[in-house]
Short mmCIF file of C-alpha atoms in Angstrom, two decimals:
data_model
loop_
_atom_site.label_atom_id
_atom_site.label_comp_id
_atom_site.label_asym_id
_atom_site.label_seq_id
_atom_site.Cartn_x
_atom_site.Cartn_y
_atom_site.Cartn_z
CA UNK A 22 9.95 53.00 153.42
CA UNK A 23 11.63 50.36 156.09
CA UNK A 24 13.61 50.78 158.82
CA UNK A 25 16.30 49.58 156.41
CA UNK A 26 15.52 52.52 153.98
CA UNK A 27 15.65 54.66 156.87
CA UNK A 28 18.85 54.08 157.75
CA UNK A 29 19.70 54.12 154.07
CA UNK A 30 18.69 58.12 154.39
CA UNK A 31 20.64 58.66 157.11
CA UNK A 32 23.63 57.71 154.76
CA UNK A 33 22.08 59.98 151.95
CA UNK A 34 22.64 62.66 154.21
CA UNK A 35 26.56 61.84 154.62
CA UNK A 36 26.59 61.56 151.19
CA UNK A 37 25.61 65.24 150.59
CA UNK A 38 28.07 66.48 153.34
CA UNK A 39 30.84 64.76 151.15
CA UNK A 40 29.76 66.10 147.80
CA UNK A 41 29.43 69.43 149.59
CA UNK A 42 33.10 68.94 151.09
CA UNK A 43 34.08 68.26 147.52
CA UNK A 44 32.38 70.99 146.17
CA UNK A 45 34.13 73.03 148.74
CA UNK A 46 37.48 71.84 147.26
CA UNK A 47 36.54 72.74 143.81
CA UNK A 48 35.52 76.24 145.15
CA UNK A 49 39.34 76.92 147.01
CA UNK A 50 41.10 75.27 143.80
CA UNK A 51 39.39 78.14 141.27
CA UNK A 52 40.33 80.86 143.89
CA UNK A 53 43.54 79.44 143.50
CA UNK A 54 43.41 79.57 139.62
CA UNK A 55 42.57 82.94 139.66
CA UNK A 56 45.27 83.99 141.90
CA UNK A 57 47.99 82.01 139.76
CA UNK A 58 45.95 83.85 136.35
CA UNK A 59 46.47 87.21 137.87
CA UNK A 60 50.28 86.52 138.34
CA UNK A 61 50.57 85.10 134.86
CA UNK A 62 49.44 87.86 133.57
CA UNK A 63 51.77 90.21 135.12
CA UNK A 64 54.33 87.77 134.41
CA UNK A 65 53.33 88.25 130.50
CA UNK A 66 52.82 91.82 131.18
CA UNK A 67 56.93 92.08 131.69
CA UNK A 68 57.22 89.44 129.06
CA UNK A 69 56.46 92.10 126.86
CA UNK A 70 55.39 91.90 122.86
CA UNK A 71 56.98 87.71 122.25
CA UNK A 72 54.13 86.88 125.84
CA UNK A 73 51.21 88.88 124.14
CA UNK A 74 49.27 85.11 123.72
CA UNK A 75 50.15 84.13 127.11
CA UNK A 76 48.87 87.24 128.69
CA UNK A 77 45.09 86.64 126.62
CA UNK A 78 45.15 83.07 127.87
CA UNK A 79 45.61 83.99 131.47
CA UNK A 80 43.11 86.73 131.08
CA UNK A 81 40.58 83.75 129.87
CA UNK A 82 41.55 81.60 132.53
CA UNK A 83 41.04 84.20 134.87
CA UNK A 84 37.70 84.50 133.62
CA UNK A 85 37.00 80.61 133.82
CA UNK A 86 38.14 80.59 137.43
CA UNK A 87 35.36 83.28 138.01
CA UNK A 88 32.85 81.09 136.18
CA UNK A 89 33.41 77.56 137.40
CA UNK A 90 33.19 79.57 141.47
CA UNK A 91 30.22 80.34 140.16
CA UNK A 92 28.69 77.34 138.80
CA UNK A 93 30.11 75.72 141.98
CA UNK A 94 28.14 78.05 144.56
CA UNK A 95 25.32 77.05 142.19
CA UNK A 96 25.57 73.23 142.63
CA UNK A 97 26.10 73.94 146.49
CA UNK A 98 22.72 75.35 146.61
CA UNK A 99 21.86 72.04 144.55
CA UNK A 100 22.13 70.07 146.85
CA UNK A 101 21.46 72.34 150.25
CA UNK A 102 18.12 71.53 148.01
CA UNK A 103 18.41 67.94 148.31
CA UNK A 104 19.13 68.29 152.12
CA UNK A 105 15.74 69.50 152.56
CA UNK A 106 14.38 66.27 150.77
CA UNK A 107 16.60 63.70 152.11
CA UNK A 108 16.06 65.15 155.72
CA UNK A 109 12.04 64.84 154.97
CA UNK A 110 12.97 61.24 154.35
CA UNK A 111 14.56 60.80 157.29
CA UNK A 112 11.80 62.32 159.74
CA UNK A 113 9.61 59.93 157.80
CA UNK A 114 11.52 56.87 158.13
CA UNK A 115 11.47 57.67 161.72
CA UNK A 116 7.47 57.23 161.80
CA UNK A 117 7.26 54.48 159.96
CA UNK A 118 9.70 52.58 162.07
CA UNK A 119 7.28 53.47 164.92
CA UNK A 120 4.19 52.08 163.30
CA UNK A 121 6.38 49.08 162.19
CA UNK A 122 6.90 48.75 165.52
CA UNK A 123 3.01 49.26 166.61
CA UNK A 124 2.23 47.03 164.17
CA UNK A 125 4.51 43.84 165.40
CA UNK A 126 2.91 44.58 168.76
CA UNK A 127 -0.61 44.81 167.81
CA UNK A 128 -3.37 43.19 166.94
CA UNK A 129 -7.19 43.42 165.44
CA UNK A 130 -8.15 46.93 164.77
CA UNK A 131 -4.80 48.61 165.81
CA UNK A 132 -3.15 45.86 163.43
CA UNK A 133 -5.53 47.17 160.71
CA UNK A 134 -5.41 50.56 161.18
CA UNK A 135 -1.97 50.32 160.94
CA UNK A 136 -2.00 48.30 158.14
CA UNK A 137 -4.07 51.13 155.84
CA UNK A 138 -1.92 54.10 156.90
CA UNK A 139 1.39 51.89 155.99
CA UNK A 140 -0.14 51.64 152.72
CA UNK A 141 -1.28 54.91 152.36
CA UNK A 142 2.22 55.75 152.96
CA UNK A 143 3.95 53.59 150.51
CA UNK A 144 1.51 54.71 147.59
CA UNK A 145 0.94 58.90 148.14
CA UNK A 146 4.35 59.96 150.18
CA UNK A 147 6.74 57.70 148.60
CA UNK A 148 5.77 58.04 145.37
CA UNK A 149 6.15 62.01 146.34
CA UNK A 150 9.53 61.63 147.74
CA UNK A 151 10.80 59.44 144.41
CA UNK A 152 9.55 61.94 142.00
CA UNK A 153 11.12 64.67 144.30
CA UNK A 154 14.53 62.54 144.57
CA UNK A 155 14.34 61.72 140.32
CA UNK A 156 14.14 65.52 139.67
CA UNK A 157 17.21 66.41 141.86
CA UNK A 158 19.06 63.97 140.07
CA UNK A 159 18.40 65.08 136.87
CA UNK A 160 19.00 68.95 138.43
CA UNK A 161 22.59 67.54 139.75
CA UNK A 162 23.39 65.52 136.74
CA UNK A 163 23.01 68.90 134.46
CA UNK A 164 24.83 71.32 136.72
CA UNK A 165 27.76 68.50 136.75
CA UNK A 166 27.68 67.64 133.06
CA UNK A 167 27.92 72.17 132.27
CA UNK A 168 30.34 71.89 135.05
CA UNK A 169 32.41 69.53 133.40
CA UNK A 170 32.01 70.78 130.15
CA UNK A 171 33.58 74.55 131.55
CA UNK A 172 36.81 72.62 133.00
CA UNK A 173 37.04 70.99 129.77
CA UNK A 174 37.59 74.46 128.29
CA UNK A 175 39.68 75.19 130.91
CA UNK A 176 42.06 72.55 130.28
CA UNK A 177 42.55 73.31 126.25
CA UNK A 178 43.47 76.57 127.70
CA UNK A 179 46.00 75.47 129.87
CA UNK A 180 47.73 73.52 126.98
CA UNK A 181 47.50 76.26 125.02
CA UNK A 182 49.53 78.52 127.37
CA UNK A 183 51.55 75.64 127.40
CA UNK A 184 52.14 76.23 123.74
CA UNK A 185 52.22 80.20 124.02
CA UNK A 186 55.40 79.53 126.67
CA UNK A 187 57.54 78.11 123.99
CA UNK A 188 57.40 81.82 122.27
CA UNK A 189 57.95 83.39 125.90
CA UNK A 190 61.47 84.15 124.92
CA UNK A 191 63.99 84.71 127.83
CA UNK A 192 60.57 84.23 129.92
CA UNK A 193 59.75 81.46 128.36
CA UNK A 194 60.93 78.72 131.45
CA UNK A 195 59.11 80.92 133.97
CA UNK A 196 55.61 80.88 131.97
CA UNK A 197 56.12 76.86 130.92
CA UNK A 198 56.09 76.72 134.73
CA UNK A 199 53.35 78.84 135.21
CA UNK A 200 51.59 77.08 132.35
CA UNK A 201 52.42 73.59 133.96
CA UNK A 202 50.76 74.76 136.84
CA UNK A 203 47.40 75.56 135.47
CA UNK A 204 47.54 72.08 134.09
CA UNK A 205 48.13 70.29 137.19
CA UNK A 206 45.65 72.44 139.03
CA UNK A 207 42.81 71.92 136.37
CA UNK A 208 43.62 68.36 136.63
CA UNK A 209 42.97 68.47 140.05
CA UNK A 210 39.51 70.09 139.46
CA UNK A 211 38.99 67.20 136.93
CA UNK A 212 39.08 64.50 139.68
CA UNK A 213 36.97 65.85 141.73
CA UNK A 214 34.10 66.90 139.34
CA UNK A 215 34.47 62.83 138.17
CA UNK A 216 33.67 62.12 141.96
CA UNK A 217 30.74 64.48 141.67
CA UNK A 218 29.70 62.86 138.81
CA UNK A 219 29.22 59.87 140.17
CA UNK A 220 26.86 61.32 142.93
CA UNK A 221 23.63 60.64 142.52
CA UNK A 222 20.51 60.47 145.63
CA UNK A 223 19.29 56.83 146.07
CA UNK A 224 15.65 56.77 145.35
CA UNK A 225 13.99 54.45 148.29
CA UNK A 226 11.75 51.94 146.87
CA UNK A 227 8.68 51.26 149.18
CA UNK B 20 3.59 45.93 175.25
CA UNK B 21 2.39 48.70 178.15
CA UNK B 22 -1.42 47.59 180.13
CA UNK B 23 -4.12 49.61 179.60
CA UNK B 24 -6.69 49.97 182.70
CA UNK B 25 -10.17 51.26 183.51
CA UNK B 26 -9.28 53.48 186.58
CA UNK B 27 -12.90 55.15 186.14
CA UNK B 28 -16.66 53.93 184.24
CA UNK B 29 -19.42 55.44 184.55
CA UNK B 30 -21.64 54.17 181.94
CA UNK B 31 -19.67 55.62 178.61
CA UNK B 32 -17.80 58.03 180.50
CA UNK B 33 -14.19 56.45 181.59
CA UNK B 34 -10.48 56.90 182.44
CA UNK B 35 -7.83 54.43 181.42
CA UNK B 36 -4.56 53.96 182.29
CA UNK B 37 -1.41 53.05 180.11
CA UNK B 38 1.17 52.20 182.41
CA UNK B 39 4.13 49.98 183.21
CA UNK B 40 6.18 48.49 179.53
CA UNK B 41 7.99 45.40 180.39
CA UNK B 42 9.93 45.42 177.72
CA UNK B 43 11.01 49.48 177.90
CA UNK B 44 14.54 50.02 177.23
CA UNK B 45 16.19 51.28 180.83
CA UNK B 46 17.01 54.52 179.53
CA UNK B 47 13.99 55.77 179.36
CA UNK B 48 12.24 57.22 181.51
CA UNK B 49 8.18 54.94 183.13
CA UNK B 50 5.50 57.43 182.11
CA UNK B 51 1.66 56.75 182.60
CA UNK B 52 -0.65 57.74 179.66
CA UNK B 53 -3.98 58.43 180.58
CA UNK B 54 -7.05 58.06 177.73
CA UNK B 55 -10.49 59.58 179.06
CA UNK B 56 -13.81 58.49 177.04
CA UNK B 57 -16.82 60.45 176.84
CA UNK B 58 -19.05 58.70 174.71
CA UNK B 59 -17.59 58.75 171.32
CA UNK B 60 -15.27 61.18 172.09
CA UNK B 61 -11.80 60.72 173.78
CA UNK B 62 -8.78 62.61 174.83
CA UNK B 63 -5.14 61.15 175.23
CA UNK B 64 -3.65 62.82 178.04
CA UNK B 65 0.20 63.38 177.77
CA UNK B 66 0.18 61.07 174.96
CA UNK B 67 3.76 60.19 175.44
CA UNK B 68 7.32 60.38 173.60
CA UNK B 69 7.50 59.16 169.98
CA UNK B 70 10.18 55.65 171.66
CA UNK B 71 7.15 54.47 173.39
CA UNK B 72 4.48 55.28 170.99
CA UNK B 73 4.14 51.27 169.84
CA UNK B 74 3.58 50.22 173.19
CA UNK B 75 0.94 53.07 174.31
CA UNK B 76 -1.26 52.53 170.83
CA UNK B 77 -0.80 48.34 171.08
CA UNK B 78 -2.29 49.29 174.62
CA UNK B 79 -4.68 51.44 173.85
CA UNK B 80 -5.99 49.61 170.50
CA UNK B 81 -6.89 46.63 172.84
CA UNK B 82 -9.94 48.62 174.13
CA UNK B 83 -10.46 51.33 171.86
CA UNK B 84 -10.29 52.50 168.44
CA UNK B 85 -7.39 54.78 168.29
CA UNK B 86 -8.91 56.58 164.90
CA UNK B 87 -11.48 57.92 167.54
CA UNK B 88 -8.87 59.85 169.35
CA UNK B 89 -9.28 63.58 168.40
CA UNK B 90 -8.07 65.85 171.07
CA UNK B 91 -4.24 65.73 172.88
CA UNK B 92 -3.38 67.12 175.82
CA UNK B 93 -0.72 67.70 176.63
CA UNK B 94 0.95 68.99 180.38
CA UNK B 95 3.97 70.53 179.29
CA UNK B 96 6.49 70.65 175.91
CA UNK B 97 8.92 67.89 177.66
CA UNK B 98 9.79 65.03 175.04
CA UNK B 99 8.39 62.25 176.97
CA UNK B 100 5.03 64.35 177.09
CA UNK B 101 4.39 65.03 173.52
CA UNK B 102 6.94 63.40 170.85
CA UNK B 103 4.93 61.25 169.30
CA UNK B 104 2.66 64.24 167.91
CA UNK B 105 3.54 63.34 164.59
CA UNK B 106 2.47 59.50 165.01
CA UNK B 107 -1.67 60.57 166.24
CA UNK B 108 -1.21 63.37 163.69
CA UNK B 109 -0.65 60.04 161.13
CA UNK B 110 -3.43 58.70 162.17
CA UNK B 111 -5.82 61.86 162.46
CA UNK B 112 -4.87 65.13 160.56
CA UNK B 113 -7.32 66.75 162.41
CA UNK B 114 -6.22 66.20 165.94
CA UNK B 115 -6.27 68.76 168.21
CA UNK B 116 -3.45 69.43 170.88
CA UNK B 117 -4.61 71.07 173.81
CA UNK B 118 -1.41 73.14 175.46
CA UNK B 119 0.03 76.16 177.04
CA UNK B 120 0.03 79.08 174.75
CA UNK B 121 3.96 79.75 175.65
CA UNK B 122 5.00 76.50 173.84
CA UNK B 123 2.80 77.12 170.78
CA UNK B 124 5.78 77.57 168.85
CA UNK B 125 8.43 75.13 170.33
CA UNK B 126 5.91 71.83 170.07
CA UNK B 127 5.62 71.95 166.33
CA UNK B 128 9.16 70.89 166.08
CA UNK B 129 7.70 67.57 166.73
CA UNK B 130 4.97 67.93 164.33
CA UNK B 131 1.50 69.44 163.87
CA UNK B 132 0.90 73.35 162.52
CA UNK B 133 -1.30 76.05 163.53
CA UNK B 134 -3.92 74.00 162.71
CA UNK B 135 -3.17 71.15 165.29
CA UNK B 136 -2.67 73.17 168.35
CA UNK B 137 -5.32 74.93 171.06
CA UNK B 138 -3.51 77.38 173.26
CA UNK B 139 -4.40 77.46 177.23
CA UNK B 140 -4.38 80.76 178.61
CA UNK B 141 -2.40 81.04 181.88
CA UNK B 142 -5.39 80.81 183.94
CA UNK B 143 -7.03 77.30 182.03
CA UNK B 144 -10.13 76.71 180.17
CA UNK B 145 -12.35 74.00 179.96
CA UNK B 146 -12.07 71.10 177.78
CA UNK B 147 -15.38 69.13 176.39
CA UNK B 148 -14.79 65.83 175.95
CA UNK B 149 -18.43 64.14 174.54
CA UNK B 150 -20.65 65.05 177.14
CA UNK B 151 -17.77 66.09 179.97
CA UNK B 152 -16.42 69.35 181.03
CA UNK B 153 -12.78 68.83 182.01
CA UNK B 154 -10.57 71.39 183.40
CA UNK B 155 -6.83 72.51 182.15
CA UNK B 156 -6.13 73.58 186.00
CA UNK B 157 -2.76 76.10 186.03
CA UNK B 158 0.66 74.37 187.34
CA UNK B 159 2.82 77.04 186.03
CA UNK B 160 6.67 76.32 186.89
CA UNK B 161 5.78 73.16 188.00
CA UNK B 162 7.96 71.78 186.80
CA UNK B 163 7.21 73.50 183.47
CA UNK B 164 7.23 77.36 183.09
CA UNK B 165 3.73 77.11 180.85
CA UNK B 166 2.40 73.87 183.07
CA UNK B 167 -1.00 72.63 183.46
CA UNK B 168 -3.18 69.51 185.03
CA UNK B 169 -6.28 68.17 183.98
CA UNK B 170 -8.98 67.71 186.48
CA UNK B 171 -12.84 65.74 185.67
CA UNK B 172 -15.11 67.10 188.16
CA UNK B 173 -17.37 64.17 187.42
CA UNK B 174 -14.82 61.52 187.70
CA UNK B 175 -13.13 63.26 190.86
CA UNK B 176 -9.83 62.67 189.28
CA UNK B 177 -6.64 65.02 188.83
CA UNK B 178 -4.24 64.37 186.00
CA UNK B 179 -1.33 65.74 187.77
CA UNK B 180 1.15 65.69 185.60
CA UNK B 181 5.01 65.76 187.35
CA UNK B 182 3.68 66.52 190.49
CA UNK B 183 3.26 63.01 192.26
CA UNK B 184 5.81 61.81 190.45
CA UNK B 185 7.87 58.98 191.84
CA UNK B 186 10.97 56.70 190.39
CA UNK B 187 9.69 53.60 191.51
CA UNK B 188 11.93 50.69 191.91
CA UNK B 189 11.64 47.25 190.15
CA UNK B 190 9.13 45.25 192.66
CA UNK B 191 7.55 48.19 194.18
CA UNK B 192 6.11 49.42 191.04
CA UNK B 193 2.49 48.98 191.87
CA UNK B 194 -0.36 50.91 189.32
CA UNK B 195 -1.59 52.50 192.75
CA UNK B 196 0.09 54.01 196.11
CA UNK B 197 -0.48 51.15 198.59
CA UNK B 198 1.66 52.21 201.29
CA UNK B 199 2.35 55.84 201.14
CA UNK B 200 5.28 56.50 203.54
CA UNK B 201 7.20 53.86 201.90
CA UNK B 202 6.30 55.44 198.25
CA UNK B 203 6.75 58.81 199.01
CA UNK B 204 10.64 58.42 199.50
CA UNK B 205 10.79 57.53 196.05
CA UNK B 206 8.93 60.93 194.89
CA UNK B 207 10.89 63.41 197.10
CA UNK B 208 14.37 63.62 195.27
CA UNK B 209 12.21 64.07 192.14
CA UNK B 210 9.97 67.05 193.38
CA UNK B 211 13.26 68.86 195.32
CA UNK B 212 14.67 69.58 192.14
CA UNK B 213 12.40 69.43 189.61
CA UNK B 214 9.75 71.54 190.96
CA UNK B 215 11.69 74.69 190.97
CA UNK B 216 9.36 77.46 192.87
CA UNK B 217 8.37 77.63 196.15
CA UNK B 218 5.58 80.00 195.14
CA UNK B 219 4.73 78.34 192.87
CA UNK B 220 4.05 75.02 194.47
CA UNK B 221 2.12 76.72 197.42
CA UNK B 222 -0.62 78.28 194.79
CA UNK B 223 -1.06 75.25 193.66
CA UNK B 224 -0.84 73.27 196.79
CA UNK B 225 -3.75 75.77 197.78
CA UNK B 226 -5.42 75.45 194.70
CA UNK B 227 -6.16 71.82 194.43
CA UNK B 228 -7.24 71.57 198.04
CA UNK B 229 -10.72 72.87 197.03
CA UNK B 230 -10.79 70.27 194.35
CA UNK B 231 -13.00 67.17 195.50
CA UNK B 232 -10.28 64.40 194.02
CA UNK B 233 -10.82 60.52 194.83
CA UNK B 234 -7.18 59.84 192.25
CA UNK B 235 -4.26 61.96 191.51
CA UNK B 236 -2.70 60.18 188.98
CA UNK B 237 0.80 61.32 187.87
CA UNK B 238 2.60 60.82 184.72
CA UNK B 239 5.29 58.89 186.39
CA UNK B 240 4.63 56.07 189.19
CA UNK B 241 1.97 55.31 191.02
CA UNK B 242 -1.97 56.71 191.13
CA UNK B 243 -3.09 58.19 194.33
CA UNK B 244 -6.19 57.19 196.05
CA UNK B 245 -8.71 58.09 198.47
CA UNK B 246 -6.83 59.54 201.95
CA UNK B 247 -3.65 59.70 199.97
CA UNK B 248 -4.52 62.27 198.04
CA UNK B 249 -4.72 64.82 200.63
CA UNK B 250 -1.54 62.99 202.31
CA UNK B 251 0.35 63.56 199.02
CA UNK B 252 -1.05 67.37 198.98
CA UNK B 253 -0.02 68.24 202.50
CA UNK B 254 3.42 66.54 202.27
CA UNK B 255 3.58 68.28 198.86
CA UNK B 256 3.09 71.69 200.77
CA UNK B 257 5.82 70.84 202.93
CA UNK B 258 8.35 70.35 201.19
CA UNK B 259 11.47 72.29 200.43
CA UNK B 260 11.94 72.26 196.76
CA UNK B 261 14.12 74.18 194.01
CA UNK B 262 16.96 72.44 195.67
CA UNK B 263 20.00 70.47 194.56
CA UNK B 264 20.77 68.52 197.87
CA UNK B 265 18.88 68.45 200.73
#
């Protein structure tokens, strides 16, 4: 690792306080699907007998809020994970930039012994830290991809309600809203798992 | 790069000094690192903070293998003191840090475990170094609550940690005391508030005066000689310290 790749894990680490910010987002927005499930199902609740499809799709929306908290908290702890690793990074960039900076000072058998623990470096603890850095991705990249997969059901749902409004009778405008709601919301969720999606820790070449 | 002097030989037994980095950044603080030989063995007294680590081992690697380094000590758990733990750990896993048993568990944050780290009791121990018996000599809250000094009975010379201490100015920053009234005005604000006890200070003002010492040498400024040490001493006991202003 360089001082270059050093500072490149100091930006690693930003990185994982935005995914966890975003991840944070995710976590409020499924609270508030849950809250706006419980409502609808009251709402279908006084709909009576013509909302009795509305009132099972809120239930299972309900129930997908619960999950994708869930899977979020899960991904959180993900990459609290990869804080550990990227912060191990860090503390080593930090030496090596001090025997960098031995080395362009030294000479003869400083320069040398400098020379063999750089290289040591670059070929046990790097190699280390990449396979470390490969394996979180992978771990991210799943949790995302089930993650994703979850809101996906979560949006044929919310069409679905959309569909079970139309029969709402003199409810009917009140649960399209409703129903309109979960849509926009899930959309929401969408947008920022796609930002998630794209996260992934740089592995630092030696 | 820092210089790296022979303050001491006697045949394979020898103190060095690392002092004075041209090209140190302002903000930091001068420190003096002191290496003592014995033989094949050496120990790297207050090896430093990790900022000025390439300049002490360019130094040092000038006269002397650093892989051969294999005991620390170090005075006190200040950065500037011990930092660059983790760099000599690099180069020697086994390295052994000699240091107050009260920061056994606050020093590690720079590096090291269990492993690396020899705890001095409050009253010192002895420290063989090849052939030499050195001496952790207590300094407690001076300025350090868990504080100690190095003295070589053979060599005559007192590592002295804080205590001698001086800011010296550009142009007066000599490797040795050459005129002491004019040098001590530069160590007085420093030991009024950083050495916080007056009980303290008098123990150990009492203490070292049955020590035969030919060099105190500080980790900051200049190395006291000959009729200056007991100068230093005296005007040491003197003073009123633990204070802000005065």
């Amino acid at each position: 690792m360089t001082s270059g790749e050093g500072r490149d894990s100091g930006r690693e680490l930003r990185r994982i306080v935005r995914i966890n910010e975003e991840i944070k987002t995710v976590v409020k927005t499924a609270y508030r699907i849950n809250l706006m499930a419980m409502n609808a199902i009251f709402l279908a609740k006084r709909a009576g007998q013509s909302a009795l499809g509305f009132g099972v799709l809120s239930n299972e929306l309900r129930r997908f809020a619960t999950e994708l908290e869930q899977q979020m908290i899960a991904l959180g702890q993900a990459t609290s994970g990869s804080v550990v690793t990227v912060t191990a990074m860090v503390k080593e960039a930090h030496v090596v930039r001090m025997l960098e900076r031995a080395r362009a000072e030294c000479d003869g058998r400083g320069r040398d012994a400098l020379d063999a623990l750089l290289r040591r470096h670059r070929e046990t603890t790097l190699t280390d830290r990449r396979d470390q850095v490969a394996a979180l991705n992978r771990n991210l990249a799943m949790m995302i991809e089930s993650t994703a997969r979850l809101v996906e059901m979560g949006g044929v749902l919310a069409r679905s309600a959309k569909i079970e409004a139309a029969y709402g009778g003199g409810f009917s405008q009140s649960l399209k809203q409703v129903s309109s709601d979960f849509e926009g919301t899930i959309g929401e969720i969408r947008k920022s798992l796609d930002s998630l999606g794209k996260f992934r820790l740089r592995e630092f070449a030696a | 790069m820092k210089t790296m002097r022979v303050i001491y030989e006697d045949g394979g037994h020898k103190w060095h000094a690392i002092v004075r980095d041209p090209n140190r950044p302002h903000y930091l603080i001068d420190t003096n690192e002191y290496l003592v030989v014995a033989g094949d063995d050496a120990i790297l007294v207050d090896p430093g903070g990790s900022e000025v680590f390439p300049a002490v081992f360019s130094a040092l690697s000038t006269q002397f293998d650093p892989r051969k380094i294999g005991k620390l000590f170090a005075s006190h758990q200040d950065p500037d003191i011990i930092s660059s733990l983790s760099m000599w750990i690099e180069f020697n896993p086994d390295i052994k840090c000699y240091l107050s048993w009260l920061w056994s568990s606050f020093v590690p944050h720079f590096g090291g475990t269990k492993e690396t780290f020899i705890d001095i009791p409050d009253k010192g121990m002895d420290i063989v170094v090849g052939g030499q018996r050195l001496q952790a000599i207590p300094a407690h809250y001076l300025h350090s609550s868990g504080n100690f000094h190095l003295y070589d009975p053979k060599a005559k010379i007192l590592f002295s940690g804080d205590v001698g201490a001086a800011l010296l100015p550009a142009g007066e920053d000599g490797m040795f005391v050459e005129n002491f009234d004019r040098h001590i005005r530069h160590a007085e604000a420093f030991h009024r508030r950083w050495m916080g006890s007056e009980r303290a200070k008098r123990d150990w003002c009492s203490r070292v005066s049955q020590l035969d010492i030919d060099m105190l040498c500080p980790q900051h400024g200049a190395i006291y000689r000959g009729a200056d040490v007991k100068r230093f001493i005296d005007w040491f006991a003197h003073l009123d310290v633990g204070v802000i202003h005065g």
